[in-house]
CSV table of C-alpha atoms in Angstrom, one decimal:
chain,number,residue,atom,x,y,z
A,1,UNK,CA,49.6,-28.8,-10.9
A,2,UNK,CA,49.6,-25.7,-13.1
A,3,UNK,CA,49.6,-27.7,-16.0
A,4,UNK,CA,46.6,-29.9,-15.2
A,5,UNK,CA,44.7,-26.6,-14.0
A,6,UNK,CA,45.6,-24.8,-17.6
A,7,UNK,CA,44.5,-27.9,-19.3
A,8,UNK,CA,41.7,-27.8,-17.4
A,9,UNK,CA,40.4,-24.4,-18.2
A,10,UNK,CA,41.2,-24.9,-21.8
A,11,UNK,CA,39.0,-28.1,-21.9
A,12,UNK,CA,36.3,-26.1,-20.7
A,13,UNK,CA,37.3,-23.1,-23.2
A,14,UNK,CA,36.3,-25.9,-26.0
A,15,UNK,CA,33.4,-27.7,-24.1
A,16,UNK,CA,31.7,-24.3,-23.8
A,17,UNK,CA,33.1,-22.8,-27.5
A,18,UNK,CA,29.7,-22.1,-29.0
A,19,UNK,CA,28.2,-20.3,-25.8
A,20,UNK,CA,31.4,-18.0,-25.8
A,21,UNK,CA,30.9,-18.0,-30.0
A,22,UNK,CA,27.7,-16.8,-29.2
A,23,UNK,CA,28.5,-14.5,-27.0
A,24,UNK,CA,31.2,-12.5,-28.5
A,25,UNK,CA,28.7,-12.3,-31.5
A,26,UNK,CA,26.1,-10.3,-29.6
A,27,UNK,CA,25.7,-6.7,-30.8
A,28,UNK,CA,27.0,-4.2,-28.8
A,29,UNK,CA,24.6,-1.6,-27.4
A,30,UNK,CA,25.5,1.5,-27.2
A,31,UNK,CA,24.6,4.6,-24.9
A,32,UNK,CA,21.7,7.2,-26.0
A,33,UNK,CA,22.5,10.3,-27.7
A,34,UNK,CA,21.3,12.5,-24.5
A,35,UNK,CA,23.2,10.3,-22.5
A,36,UNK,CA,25.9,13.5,-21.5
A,37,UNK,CA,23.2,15.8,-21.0
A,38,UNK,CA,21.1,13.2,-18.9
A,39,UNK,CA,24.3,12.8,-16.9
A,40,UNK,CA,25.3,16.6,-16.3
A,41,UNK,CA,21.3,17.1,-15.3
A,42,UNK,CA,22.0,14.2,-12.4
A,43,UNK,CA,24.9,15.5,-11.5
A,44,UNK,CA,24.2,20.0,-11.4
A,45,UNK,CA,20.7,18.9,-10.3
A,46,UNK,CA,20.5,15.3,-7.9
A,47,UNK,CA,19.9,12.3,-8.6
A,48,UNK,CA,16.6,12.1,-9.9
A,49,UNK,CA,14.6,14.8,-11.2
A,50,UNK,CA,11.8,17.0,-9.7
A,51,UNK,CA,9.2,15.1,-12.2
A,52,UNK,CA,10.3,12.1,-11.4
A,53,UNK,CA,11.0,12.2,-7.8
A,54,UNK,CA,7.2,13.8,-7.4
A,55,UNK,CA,6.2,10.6,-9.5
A,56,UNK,CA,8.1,8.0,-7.2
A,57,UNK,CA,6.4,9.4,-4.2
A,58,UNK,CA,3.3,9.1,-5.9
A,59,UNK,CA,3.6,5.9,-6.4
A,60,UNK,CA,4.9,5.0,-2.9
A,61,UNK,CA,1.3,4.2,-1.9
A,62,UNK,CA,0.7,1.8,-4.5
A,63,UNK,CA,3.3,-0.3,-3.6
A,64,UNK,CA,0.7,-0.9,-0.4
A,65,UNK,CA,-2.8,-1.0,-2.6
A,66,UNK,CA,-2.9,-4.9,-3.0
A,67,UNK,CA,-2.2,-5.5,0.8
A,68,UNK,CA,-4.2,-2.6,1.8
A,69,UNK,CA,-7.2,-4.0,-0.8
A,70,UNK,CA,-6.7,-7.2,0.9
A,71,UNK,CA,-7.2,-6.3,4.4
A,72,UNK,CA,-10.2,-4.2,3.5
A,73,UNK,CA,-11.9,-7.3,1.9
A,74,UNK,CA,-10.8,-9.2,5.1
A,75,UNK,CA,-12.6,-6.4,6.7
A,76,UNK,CA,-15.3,-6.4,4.7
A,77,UNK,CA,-16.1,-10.1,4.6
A,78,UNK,CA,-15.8,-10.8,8.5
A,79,UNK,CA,-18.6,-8.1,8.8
A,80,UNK,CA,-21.0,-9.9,6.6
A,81,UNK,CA,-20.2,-13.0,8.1
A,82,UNK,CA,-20.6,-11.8,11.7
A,83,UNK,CA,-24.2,-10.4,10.1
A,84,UNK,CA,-25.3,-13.1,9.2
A,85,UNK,CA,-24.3,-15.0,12.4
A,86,UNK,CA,-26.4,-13.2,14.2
A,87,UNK,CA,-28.6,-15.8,16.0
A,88,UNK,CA,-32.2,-15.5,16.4
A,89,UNK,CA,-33.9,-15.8,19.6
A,90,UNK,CA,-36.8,-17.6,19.3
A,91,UNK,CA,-39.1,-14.8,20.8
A,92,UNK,CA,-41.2,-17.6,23.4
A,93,UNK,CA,-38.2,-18.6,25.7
A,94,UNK,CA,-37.0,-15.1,25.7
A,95,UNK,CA,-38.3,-13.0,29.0
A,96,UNK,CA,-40.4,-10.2,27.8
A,97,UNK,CA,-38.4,-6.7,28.0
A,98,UNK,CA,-39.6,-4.4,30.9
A,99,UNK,CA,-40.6,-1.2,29.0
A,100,UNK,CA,-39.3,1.3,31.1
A,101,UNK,CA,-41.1,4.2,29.3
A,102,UNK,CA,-44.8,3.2,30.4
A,103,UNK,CA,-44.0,2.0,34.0
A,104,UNK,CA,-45.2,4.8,36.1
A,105,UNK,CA,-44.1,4.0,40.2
A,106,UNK,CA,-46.5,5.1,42.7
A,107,UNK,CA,-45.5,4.0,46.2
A,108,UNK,CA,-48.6,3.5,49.3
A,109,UNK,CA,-47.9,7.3,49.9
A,110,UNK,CA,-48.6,8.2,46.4
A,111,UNK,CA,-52.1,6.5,46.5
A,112,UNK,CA,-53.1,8.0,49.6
A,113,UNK,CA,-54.1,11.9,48.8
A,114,UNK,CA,-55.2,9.8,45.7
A,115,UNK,CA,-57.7,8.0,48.5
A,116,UNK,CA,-58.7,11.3,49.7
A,117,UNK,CA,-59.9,12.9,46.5
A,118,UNK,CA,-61.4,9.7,45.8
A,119,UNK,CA,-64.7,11.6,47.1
A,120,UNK,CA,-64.4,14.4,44.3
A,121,UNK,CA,-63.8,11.6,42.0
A,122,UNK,CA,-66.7,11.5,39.0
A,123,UNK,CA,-68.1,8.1,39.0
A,124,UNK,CA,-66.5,6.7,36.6
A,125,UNK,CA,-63.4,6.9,37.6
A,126,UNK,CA,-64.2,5.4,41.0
A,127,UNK,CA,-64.8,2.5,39.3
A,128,UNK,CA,-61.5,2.3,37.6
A,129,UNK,CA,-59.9,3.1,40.8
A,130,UNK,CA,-61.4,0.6,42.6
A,131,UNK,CA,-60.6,-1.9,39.9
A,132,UNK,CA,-56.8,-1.1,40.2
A,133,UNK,CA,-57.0,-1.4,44.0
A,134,UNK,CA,-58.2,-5.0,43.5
A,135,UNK,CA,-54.8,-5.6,41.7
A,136,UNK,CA,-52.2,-7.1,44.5
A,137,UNK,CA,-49.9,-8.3,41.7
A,138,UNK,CA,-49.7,-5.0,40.5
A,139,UNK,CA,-48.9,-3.3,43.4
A,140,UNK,CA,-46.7,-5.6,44.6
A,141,UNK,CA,-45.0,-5.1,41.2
A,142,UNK,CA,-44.5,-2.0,41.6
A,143,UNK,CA,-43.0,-2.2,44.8
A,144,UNK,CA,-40.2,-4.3,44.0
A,145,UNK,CA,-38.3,-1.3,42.2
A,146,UNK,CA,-38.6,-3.2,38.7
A,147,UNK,CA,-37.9,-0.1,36.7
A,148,UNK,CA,-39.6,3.1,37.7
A,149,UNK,CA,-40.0,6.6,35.7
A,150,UNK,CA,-41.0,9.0,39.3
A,151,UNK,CA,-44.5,11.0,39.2
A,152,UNK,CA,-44.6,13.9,41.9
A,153,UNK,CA,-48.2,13.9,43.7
A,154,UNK,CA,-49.1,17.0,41.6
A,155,UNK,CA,-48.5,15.0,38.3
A,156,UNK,CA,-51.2,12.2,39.8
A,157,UNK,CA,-54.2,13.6,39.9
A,158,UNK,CA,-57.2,11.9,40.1
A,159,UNK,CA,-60.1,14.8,39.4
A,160,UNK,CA,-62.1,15.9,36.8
A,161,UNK,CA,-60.9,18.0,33.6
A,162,UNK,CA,-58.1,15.8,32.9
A,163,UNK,CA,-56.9,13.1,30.4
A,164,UNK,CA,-57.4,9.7,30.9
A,165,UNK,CA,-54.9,6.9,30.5
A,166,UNK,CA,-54.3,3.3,30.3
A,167,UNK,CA,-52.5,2.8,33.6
A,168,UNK,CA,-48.9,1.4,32.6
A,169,UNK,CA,-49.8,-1.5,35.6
A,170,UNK,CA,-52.5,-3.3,33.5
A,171,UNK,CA,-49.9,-3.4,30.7
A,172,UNK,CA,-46.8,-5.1,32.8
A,173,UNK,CA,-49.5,-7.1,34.4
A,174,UNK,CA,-51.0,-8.6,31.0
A,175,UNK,CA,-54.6,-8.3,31.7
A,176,UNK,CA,-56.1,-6.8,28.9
A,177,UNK,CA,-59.5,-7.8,30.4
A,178,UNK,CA,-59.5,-4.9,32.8
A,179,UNK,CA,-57.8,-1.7,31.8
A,180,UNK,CA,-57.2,0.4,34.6
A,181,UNK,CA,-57.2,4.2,33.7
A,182,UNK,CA,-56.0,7.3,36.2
A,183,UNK,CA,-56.0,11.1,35.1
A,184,UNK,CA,-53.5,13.7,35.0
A,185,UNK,CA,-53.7,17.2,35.1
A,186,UNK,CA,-53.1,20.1,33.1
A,187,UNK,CA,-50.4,20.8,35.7
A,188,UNK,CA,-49.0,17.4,35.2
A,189,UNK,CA,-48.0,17.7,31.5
A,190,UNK,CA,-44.7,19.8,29.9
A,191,UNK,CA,-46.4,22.8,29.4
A,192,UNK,CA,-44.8,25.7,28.6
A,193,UNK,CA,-45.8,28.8,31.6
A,194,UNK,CA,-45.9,32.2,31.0
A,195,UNK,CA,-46.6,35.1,33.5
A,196,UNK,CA,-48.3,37.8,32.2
A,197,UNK,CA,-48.1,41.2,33.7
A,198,UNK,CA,-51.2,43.2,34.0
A,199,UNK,CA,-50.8,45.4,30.9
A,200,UNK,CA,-50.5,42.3,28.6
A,201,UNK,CA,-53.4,40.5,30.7
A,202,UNK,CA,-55.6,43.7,29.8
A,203,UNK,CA,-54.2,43.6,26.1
A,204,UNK,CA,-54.7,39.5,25.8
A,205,UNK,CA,-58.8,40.5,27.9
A,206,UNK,CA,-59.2,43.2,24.6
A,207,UNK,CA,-58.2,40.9,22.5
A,208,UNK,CA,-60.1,38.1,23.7
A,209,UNK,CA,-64.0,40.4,23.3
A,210,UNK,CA,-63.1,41.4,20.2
A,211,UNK,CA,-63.0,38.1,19.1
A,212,UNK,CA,-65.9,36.5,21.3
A,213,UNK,CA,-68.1,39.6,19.6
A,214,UNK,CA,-66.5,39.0,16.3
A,215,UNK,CA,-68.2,35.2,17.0
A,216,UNK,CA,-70.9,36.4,18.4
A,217,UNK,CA,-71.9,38.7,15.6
A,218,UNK,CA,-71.3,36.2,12.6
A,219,UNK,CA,-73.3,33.8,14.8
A,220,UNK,CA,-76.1,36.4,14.2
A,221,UNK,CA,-75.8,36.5,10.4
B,1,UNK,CA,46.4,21.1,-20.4
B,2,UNK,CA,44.6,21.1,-23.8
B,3,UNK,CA,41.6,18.8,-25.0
B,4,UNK,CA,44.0,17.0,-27.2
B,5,UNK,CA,46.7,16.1,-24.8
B,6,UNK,CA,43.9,14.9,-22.2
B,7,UNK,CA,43.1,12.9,-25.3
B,8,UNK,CA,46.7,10.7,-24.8
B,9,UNK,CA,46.6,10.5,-21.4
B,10,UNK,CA,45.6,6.7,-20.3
B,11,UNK,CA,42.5,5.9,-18.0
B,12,UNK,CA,44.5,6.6,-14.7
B,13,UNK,CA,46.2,9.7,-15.6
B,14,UNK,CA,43.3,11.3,-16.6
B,15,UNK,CA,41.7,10.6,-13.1
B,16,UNK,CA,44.4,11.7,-11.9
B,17,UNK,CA,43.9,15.1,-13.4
B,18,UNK,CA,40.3,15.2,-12.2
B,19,UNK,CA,41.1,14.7,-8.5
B,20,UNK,CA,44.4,17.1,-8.7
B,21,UNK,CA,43.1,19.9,-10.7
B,22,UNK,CA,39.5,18.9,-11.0
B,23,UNK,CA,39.7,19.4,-14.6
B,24,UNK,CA,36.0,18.8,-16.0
B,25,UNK,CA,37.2,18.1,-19.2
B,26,UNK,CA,39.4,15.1,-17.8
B,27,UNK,CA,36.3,13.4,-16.5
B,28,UNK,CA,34.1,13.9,-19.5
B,29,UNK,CA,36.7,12.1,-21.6
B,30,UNK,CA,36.4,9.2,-19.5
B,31,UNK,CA,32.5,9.0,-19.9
B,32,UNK,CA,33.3,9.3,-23.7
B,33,UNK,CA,35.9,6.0,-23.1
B,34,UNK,CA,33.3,4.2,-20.6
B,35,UNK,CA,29.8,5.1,-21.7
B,36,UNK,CA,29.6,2.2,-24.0
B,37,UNK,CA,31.2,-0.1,-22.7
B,38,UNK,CA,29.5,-0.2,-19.4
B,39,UNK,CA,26.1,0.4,-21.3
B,40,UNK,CA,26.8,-2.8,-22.7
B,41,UNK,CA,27.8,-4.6,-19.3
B,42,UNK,CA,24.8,-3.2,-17.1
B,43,UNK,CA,22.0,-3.9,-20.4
B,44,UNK,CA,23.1,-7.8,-20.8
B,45,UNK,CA,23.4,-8.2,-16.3
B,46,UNK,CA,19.7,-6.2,-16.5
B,47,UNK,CA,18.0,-6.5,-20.0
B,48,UNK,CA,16.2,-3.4,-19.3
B,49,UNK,CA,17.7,-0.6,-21.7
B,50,UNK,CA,16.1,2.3,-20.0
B,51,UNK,CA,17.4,1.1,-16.2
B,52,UNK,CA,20.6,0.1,-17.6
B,53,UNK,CA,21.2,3.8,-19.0
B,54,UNK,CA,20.2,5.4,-15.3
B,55,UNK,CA,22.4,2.8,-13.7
B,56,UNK,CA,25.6,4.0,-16.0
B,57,UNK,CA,24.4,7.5,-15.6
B,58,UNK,CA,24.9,6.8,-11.7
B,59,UNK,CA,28.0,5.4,-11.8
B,60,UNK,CA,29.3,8.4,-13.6
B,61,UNK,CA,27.8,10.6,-11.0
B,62,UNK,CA,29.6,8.4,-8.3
B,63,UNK,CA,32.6,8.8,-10.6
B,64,UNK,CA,32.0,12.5,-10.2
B,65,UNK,CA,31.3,12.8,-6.6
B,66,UNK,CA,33.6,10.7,-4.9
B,67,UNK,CA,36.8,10.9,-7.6
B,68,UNK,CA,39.1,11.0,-4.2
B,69,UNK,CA,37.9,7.5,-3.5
B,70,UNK,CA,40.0,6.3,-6.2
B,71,UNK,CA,43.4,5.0,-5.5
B,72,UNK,CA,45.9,4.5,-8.2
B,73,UNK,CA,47.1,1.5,-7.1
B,74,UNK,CA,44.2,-0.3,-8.9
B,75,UNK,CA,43.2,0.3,-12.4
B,76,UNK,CA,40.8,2.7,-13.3
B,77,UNK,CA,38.5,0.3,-15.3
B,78,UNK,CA,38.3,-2.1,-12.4
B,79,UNK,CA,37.3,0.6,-10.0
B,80,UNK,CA,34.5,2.2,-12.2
B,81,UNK,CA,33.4,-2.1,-13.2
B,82,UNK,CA,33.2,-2.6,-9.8
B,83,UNK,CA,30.7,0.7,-8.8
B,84,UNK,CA,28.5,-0.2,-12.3
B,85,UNK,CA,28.5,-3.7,-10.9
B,86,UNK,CA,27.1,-3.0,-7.8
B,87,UNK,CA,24.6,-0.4,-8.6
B,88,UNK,CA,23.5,-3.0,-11.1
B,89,UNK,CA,23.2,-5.3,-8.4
B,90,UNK,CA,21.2,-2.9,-6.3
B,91,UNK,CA,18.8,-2.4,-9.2
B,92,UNK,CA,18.5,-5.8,-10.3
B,93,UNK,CA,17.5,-6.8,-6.7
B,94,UNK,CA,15.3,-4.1,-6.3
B,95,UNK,CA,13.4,-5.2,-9.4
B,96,UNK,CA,13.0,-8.6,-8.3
B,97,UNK,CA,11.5,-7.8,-5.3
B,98,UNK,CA,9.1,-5.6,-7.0
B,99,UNK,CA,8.3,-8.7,-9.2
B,100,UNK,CA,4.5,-10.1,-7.8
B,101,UNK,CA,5.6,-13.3,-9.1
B,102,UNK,CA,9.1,-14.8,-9.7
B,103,UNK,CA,9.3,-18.5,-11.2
B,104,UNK,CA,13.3,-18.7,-9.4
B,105,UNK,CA,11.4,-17.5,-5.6
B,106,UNK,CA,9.9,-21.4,-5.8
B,107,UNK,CA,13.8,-23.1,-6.1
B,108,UNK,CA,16.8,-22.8,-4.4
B,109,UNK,CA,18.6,-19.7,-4.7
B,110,UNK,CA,20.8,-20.5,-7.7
B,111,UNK,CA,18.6,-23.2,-8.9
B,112,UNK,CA,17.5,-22.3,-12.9
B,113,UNK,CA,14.6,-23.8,-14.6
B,114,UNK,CA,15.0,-24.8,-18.3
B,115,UNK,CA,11.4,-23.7,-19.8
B,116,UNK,CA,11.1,-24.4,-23.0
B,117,UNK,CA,10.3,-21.4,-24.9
B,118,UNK,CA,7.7,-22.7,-27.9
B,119,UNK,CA,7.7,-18.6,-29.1
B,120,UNK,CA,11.2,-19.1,-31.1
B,121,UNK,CA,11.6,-22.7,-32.5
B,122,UNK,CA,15.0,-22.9,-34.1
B,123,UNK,CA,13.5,-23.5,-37.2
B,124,UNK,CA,12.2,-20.2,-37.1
B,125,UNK,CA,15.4,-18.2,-35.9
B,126,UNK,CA,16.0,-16.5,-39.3
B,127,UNK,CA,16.8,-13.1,-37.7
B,128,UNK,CA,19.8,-12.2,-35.8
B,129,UNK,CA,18.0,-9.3,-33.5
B,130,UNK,CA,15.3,-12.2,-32.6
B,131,UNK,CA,18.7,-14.3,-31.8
B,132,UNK,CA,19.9,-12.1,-29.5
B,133,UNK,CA,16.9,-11.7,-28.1
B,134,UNK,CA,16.8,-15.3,-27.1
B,135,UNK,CA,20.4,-15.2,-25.8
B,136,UNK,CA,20.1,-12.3,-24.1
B,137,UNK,CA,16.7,-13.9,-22.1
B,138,UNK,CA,18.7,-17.0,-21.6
B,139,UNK,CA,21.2,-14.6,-20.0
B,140,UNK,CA,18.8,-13.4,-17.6
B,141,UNK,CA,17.6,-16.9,-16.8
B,142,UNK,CA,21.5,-17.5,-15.1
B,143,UNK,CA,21.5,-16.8,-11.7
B,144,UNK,CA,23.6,-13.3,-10.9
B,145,UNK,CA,26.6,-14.3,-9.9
B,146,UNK,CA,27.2,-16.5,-12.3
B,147,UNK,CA,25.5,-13.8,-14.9
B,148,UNK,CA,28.2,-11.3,-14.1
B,149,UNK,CA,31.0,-13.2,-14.3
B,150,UNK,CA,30.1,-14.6,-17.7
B,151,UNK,CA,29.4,-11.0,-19.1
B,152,UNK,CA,32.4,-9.9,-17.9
B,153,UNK,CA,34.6,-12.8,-19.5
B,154,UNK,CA,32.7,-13.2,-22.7
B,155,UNK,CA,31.2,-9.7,-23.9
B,156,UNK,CA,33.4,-7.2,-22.2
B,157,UNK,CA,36.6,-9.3,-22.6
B,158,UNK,CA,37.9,-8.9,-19.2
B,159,UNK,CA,40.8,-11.2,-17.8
B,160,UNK,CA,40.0,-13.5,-15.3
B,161,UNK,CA,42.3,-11.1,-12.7
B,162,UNK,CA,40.6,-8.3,-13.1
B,163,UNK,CA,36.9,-9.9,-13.2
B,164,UNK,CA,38.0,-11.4,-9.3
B,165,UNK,CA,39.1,-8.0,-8.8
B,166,UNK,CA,35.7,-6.5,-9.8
B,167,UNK,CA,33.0,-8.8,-8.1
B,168,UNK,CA,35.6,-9.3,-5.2
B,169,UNK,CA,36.6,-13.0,-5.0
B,170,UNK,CA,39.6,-15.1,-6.6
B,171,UNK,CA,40.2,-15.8,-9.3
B,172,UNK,CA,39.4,-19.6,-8.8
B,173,UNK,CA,35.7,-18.8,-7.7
B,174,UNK,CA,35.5,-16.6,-10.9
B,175,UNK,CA,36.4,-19.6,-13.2
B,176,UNK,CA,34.0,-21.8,-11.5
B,177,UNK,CA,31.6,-19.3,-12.0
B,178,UNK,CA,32.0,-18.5,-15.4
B,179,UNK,CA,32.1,-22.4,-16.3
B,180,UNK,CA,28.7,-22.5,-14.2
B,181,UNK,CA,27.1,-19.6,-16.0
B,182,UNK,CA,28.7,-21.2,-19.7
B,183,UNK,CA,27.0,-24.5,-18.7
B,184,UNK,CA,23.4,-23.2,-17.8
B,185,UNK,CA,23.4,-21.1,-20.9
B,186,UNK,CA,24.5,-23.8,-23.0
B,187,UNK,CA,21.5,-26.0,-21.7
B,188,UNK,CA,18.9,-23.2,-22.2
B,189,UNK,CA,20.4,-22.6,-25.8
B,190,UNK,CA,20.6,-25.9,-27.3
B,191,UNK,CA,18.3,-25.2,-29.8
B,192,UNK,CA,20.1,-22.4,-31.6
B,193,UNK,CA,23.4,-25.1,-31.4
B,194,UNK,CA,21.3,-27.4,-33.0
B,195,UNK,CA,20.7,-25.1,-36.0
């Protein structure tokens, strides 16, 4: 048994002679001339050295970059692609949008001291009244809570010296033919109020001669 | 004890000295007596110079550190093989995994590839350092465990007792091995036979 297992180890010995050959011949390499000094460093000072330890940490990171890179183009490209998905309603089968910002919501109660200064009304504006008033639709519109921005009475006036609108009705109601307007009064809009005591009333009156004879007299040159 | 008796001591008793009276000098005769050879070990398992010197630099530091470790049943030179060994090893696996792209991650785990290598045609080997060259990528082309076994037998000259005794199996498994690693190398370097 030992015999055929020597024999069998020197047969391989000669089948593999050049490789071994060939290996034996191989120069030997030797250690670096710093190779002490290198070696005393590791062992007075740790393992690896400051620079190099502040260089593996550095690096750290990198070891991440292509997988980081890659999700961010993952990222990137499902963006773009959900962009471009977006589908495009065709604008005809689509229910308008209820603009919420010119619906103004008058109940009955609203109308009615509306109805009462209808007498101080200048004539024109009868007319457009009355022309509202023979909008049902409208009304009933408005009634149904659709979506309502709340006037107080004192913000719907309908009297002279005010601004004139389109009424926001005529607009939801599409009918361009007939545009209702109402009025709202100085009283109505964000205006900034300030009380004046009677000292800077007199001082504001001065002021305000001075200049309407300052006019007054350059109207006369 | 002066310089030039630590000089006579063998491998052992000079370990000896280190762990008993932690004499310095002791231990830096025994780099002197190993540097080279283990340089030479750890550069044909890696091929890297530069990671091969840290590697022996780190097994000296082991060396250094945990001298107390070593028991003087077993030879020195099989205790400090073994720690260069397997800090060779750890660096050779860490480099592979850094690899982005390994040809041997497509086979089996010891399965080689024979690529022919059109760079050095054997009518071209003239010089000896582009020889070794060859051999020593060749070398790097066996898988580990066979690697280590054939350095170990064939450029460090280590007996087949003391190679088991290194990587840690018998003797049997480091024949096989070495006749493994002999065979793959002897496929990869037909052409310089050839010659």
């Amino acid at each position: 048994m030992m015999l055929s297992k020597r024999s069998f180890g020197q047969d391989d010995e000669k089948k593999f002679e050049p490789v071994i050959k060939t290996l034996k011949e191989l120069r030997k390499v030797q250690a670096p001339e710093n190779f002490e000094t290198g070696l005393f460093r590791k062992i007075n000072y740790g393992d690896v050295p400051e620079k190099e330890k502040s260089r593996k940490v550095f690096f750290i990171p990198l070891r991440w970059a292509s997988s980081a890179g890659l999700a961010a183009a993952a990222v990137i490209i499902l963006f773009v692609i959900n962009v471009n998905s977006e589908e495009q309603e065709n604008p005809f089968s689509v229910e308008p949008k209820v603009r919420e910002d010119m619906i103004v919501n008058y109940s009955d109660e609203d109308l009615k001291p509306a109805e009462k200064k209808a007498d101080e009304m200048p004539l024109s504006q009868k007319s457009t009244e009355k022309s509202e008033a023979d909008k049902p639709a409208v009304e009933s519109r408005s009634s149904e809570n659709l979506a309502f921005q709340n006037y107080s009475d004192s913000e719907l006036i309908l009297g002279s010296g005010t601004d004139t609108f389109y009424s926001p009705e005529a607009i939801v109601g599409a009918s361009p033919a007939a545009p209702v307007s109402y009025s709202i009064s100085k009283s109505g809009l964000n205006f900034r109020r300030v009380q004046l005591d009677e000292k800077e009333k007199a001082e504001l009156n001065k002021m305000r001669e001075k200049l309407l004879r300052s006019v007054s007299e350059i109207e006369e040159k | 004890m002066t310089s030039e008796n630590l000089n006579e001591l063998t491998d052992e008793e000079l370990i000896l000295e280190f762990q008993k009276n932690n004499t310095e000098k002791a231990f830096e005769i025994l780099v002197q007596r190993y540097k080279n050879p283990l340089i030479n070990f750890v550069f044909r398992f890696l091929g890297d110079y530069e990671a091969c010197v840290d590697v022996v630099q780190d097994t000296m530091v082991k060396v250094f550190r945990y001298k107390d470790n070593y028991s003087s049943v077993a030879k020195f030179s099989t205790w400090i093989y073994t720690i260069a060994g397997n800090l060779a090893k750890t660096e050779y696996q860490r480099r592979k995994r850094r690899r982005f792209f390994s040809i041997s991650s497509y086979g089996e785990e010891h399965e080689t590839y024979d690529i022919p290598d059109e760079q050095y045609r054997p009518d071209i080997i003239t010089d000896s350092g582009i020889k070794d060259e060859i051999i020593q990528k060749a070398l790097q082309k066996v898988s580990a465990a066979y690697r280590e076994a054939v350095i170990l037998r064939d450029v460090q000259d280590l007996s087949y007792e003391e190679i088991a005794e290194i990587i840690g199996v018998n003797v049997g498994t480091v024949k096989s091995r070495i006749n493994r690693g002999r065979a793959q190398l002897q496929k990869m370097l037909k052409h310089i036979y050839k010659e």
